[in-house]
Every structure is written in structure tokens, then in C-alpha cells.
mmCIF file of C-alpha atoms and ligand atoms in Angstrom:
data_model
loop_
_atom_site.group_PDB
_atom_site.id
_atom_site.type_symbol
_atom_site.label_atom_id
_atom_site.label_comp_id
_atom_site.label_asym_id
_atom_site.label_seq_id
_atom_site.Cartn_x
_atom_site.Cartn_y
_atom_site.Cartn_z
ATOM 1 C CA UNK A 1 -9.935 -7.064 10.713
ATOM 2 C CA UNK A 2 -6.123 -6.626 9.192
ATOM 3 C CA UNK A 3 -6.251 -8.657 5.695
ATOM 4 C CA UNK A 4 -3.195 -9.026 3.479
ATOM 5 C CA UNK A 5 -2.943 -6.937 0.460
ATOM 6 C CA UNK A 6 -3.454 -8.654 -2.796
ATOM 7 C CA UNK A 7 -3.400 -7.470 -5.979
ATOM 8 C CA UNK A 8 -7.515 -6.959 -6.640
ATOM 9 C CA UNK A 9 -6.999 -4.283 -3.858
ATOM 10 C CA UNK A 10 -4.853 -2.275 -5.695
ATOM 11 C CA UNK A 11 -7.166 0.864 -6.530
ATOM 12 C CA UNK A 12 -8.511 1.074 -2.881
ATOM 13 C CA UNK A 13 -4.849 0.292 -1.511
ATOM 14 C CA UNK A 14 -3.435 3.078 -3.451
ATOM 15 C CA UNK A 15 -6.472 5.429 -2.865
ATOM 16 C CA UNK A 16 -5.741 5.156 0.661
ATOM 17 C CA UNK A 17 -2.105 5.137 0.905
ATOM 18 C CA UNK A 18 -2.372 9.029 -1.083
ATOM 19 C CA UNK A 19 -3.879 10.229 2.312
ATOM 20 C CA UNK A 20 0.157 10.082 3.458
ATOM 21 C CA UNK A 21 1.506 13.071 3.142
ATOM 22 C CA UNK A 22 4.521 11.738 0.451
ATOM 23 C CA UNK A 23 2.491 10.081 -1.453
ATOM 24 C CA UNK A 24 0.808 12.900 -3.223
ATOM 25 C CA UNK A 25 2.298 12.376 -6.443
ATOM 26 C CA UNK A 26 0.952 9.515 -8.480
ATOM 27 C CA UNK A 27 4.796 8.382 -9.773
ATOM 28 C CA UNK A 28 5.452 8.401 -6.110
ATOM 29 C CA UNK A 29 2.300 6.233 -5.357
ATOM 30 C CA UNK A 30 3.047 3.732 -8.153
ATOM 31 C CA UNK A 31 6.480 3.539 -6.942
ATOM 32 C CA UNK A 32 5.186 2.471 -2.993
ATOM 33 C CA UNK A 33 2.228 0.195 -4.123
ATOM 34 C CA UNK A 34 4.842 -1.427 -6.704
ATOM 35 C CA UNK A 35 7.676 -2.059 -3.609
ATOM 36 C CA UNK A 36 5.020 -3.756 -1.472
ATOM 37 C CA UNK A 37 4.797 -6.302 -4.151
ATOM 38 C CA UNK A 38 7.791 -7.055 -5.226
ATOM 39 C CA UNK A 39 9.731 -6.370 -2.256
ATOM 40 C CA UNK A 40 10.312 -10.022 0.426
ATOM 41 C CA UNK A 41 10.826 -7.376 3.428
ATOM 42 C CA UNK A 42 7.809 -5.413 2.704
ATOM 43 C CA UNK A 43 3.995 -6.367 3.491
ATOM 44 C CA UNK A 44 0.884 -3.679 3.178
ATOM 45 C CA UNK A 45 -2.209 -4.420 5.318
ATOM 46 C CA UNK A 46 -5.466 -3.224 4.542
ATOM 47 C CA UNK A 47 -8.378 -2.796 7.408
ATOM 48 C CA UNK A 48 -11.481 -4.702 6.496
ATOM 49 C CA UNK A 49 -14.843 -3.410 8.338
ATOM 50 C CA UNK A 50 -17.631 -5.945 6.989
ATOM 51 C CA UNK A 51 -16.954 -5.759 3.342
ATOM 52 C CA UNK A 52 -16.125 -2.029 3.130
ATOM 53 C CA UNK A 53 -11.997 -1.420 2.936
ATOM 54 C CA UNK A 54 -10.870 1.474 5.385
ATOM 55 C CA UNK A 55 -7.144 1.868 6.171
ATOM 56 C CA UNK A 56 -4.016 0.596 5.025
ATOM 57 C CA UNK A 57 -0.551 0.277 6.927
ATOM 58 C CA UNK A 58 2.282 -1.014 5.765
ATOM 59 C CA UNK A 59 5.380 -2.459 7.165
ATOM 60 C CA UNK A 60 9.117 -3.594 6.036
ATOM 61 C CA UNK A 61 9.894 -6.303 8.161
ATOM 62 C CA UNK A 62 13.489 -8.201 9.279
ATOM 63 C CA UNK A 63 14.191 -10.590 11.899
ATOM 64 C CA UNK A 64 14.091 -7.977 14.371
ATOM 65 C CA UNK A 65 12.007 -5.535 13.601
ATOM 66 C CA UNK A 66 8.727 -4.367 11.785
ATOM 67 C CA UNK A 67 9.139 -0.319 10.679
ATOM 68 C CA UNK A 68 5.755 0.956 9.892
ATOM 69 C CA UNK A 69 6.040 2.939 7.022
ATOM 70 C CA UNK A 70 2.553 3.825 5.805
ATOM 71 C CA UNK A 71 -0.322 4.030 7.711
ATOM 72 C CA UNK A 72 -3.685 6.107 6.626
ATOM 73 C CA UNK A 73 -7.815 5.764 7.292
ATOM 74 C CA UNK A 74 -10.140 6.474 4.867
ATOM 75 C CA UNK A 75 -11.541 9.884 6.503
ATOM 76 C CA UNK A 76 -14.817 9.135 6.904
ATOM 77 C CA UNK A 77 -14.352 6.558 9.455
ATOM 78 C CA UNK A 78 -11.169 8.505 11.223
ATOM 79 C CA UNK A 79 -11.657 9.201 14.724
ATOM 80 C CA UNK A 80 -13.034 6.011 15.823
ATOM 81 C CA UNK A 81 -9.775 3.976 16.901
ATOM 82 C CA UNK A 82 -8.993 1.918 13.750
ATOM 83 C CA UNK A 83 -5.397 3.899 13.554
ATOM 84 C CA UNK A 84 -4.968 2.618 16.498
ATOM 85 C CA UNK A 85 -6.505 -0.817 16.689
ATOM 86 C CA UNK A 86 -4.330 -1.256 13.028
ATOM 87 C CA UNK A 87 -0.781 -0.888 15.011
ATOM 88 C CA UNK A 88 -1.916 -3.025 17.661
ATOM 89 C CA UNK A 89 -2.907 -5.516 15.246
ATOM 90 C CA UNK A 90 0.721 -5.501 13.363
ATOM 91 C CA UNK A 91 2.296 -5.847 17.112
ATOM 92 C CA UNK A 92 0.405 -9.288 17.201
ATOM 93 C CA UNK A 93 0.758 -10.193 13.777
ATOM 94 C CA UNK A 94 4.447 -10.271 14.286
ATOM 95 C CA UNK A 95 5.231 -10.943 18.180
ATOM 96 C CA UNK A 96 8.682 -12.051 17.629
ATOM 97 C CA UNK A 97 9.630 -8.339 15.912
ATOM 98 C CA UNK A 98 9.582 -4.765 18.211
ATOM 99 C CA UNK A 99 7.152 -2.578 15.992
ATOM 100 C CA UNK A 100 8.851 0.446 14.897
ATOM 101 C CA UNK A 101 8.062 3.809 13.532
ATOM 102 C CA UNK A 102 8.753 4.777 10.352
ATOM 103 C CA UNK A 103 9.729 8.561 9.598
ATOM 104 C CA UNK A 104 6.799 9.512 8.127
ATOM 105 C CA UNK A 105 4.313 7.753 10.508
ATOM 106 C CA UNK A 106 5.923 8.772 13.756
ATOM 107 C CA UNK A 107 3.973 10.863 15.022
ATOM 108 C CA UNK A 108 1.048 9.110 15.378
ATOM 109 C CA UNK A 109 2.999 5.946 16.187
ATOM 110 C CA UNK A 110 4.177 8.289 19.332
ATOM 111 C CA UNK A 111 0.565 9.333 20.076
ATOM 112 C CA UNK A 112 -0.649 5.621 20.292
ATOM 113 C CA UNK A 113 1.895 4.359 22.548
ATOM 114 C CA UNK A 114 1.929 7.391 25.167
ATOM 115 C CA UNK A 115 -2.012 6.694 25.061
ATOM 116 C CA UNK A 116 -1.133 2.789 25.534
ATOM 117 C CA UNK A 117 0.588 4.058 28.769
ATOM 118 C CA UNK A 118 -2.492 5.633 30.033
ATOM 119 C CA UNK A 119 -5.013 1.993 28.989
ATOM 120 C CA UNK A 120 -6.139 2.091 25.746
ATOM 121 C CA UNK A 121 -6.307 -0.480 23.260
ATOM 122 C CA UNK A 122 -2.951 -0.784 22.181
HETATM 123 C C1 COA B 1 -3.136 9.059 11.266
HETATM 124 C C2 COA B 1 -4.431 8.287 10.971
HETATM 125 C C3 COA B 1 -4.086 6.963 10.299
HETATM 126 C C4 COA B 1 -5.143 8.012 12.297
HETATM 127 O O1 COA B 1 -6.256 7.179 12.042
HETATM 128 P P1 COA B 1 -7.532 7.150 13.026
HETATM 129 O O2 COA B 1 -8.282 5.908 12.747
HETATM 130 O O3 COA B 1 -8.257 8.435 12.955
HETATM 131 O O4 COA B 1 -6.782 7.031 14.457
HETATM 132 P P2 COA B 1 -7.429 6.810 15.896
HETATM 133 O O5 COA B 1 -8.901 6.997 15.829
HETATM 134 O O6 COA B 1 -6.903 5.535 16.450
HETATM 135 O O7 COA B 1 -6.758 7.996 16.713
HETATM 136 C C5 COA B 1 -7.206 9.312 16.528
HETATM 137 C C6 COA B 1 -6.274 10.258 17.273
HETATM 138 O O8 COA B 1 -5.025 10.376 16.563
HETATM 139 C C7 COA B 1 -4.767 11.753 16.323
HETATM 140 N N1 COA B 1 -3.988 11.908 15.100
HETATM 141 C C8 COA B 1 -4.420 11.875 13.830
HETATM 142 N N2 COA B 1 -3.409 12.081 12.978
HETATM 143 C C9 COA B 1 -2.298 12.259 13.740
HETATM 144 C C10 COA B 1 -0.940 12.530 13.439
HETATM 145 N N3 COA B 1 -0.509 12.669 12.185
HETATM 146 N N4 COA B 1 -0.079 12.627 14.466
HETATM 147 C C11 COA B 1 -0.481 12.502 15.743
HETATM 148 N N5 COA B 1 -1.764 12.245 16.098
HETATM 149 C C12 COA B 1 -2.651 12.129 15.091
HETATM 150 C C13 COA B 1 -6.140 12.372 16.248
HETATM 151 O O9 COA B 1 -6.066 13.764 16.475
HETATM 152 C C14 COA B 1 -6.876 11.645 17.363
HETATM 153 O O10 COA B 1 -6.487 12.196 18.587
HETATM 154 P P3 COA B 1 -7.470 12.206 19.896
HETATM 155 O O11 COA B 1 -7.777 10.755 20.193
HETATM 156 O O12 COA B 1 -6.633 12.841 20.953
HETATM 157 O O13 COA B 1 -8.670 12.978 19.462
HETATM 158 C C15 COA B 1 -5.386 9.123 10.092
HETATM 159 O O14 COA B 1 -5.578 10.402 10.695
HETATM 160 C C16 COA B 1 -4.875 9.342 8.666
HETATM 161 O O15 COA B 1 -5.145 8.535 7.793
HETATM 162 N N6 COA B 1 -4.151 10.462 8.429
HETATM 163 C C17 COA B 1 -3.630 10.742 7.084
HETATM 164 C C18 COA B 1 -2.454 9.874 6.776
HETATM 165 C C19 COA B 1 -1.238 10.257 7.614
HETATM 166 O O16 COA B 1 -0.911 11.415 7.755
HETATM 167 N N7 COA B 1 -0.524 9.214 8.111
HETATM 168 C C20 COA B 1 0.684 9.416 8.891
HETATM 169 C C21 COA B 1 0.389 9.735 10.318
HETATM 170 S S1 COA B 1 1.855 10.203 11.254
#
């Protein structure tokens, strides 16, 4: 289930968003968790799987168009379609916007939709 982010998730929110790539660096972290919550055009969602917290994607949003920015699983539970269920999940959270990749999360963005084209969940 995609949940909001709220401030009580910050340690898990940030503990999964260091599985990108860029945000190695803890500065670089603190920056990113800090933008999605002060920034109006930015939202982070966080996967909920009974009460355990397991990804975390977020978006920066206009009238048009939803970028994905961040996107990462918690690796013990990768593999099993939540990456993918979490895009899909945006796309209906926001059906007036075309869900877009960001940079850093386009390659797996890509990989979803060519699999969309073949059935699967998305
Ligand atoms: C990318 C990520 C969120 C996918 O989560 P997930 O829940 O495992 O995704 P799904 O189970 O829906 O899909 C798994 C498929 O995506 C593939 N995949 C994983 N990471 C990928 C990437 N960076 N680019 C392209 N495909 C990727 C897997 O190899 C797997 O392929 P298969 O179905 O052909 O075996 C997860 O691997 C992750 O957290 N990675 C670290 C963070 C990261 O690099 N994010 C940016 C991704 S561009």
C-alpha cells in the first residue's frame, strides 16, 4: 500500500532512499529528505507491507507531470514486484499527470513500461 511520508518516517525514509545510487553521502541524503518536506512540488511515498516499511519513491509533481525522482526497495523484499507495483501506484495516484522518469530512476522506469507492453502489472 503507497502511504504518504510523514515526518515519524524519517529514519526508515532516509534508510531507504541511500539504496539510490546519489544518495550515498549523508549531506546529500539530508539535503533530499529535507526538499521533500519543504518543497509544494515534491511528495515521497513510502510502501507499506502490513506494518513493515519497504520502498520509497518519490516524485516532483506540476500540473502536467509527475518526474519520479527516487525510487528504492529495501533488498530483502526486491524481486517480488513492489518496484513495480510502486510506479503503477503513483500513475493512479495522480491520473491527471503523465508519470515521468527522473534521470536517476530511468532505467528501471524503462524496464517497467517495456514489461507493461508485454501484460504485467503496470
Ligand atoms: C530498482 C528497484 C527499486 C526495483 O525494485 P524491485 O521491487 O526489486 O522491482 P521489481 O520486483 O518490480 O522488478 C524487478 C526487476 O527489475 C530489474 N531491475 C532492478 N534494478 C534495475 C535497474 N536499476 N534498472 C533496470 N532494471 C532493474 C530486476 O533485475 C528485475 O528484473 P527481472 O524481472 O527481469 O528479473 C530496486 O532494485 C532498488 O531499490 N534498487 C536500488 C535503488 C536504485 O538503484 N534505484 C534506481 C533504479 S533506476
Amino acid at each position: 500500500m503507497l502511504i504518504r511520508y510523514k515526518k515519524s518516517f524519517k529514519k526508515i525514509a532516509m534508510g531507504l532512499l541511500s539504496y539510490m545510487p546519489q544518495e550515498k553521502e549523508l549531506r546529500t541524503l539530508q539535503e533530499t529528505i529535507e526538499s521533500y518536506e519543504t518543497s509544494d512540488e515534491r511528495q515521497l511515498y513510502l510502501w507499506k507491507i502490513d506494518e513493515d516499511i519497504v520502498g520509497v519513491v518519490g516524485v516532483a509533481a506540476d500540473n502536467n507531470k509527475v518526474e519520479i525522482l527516487h525510487i528504492a526497495v529495501n533488498p530483502s523484499y526486491r524481486d517480488e514486484g513492489i518496484g513495480t507495483e510502486m510506479i503503477a501506484a503513483v500513475t493512479k495516484a495522480h491520473p491527471d499527470q503523465e508519470v515521468v522518469p527522473g534521470e536517476a530512476t530511468t532505467r528501471f522506469f524503462e524496464k517497467c513500461t517495456k514489461e507493461a507492453g508485454k501484460g504485467s502489472r503496470l
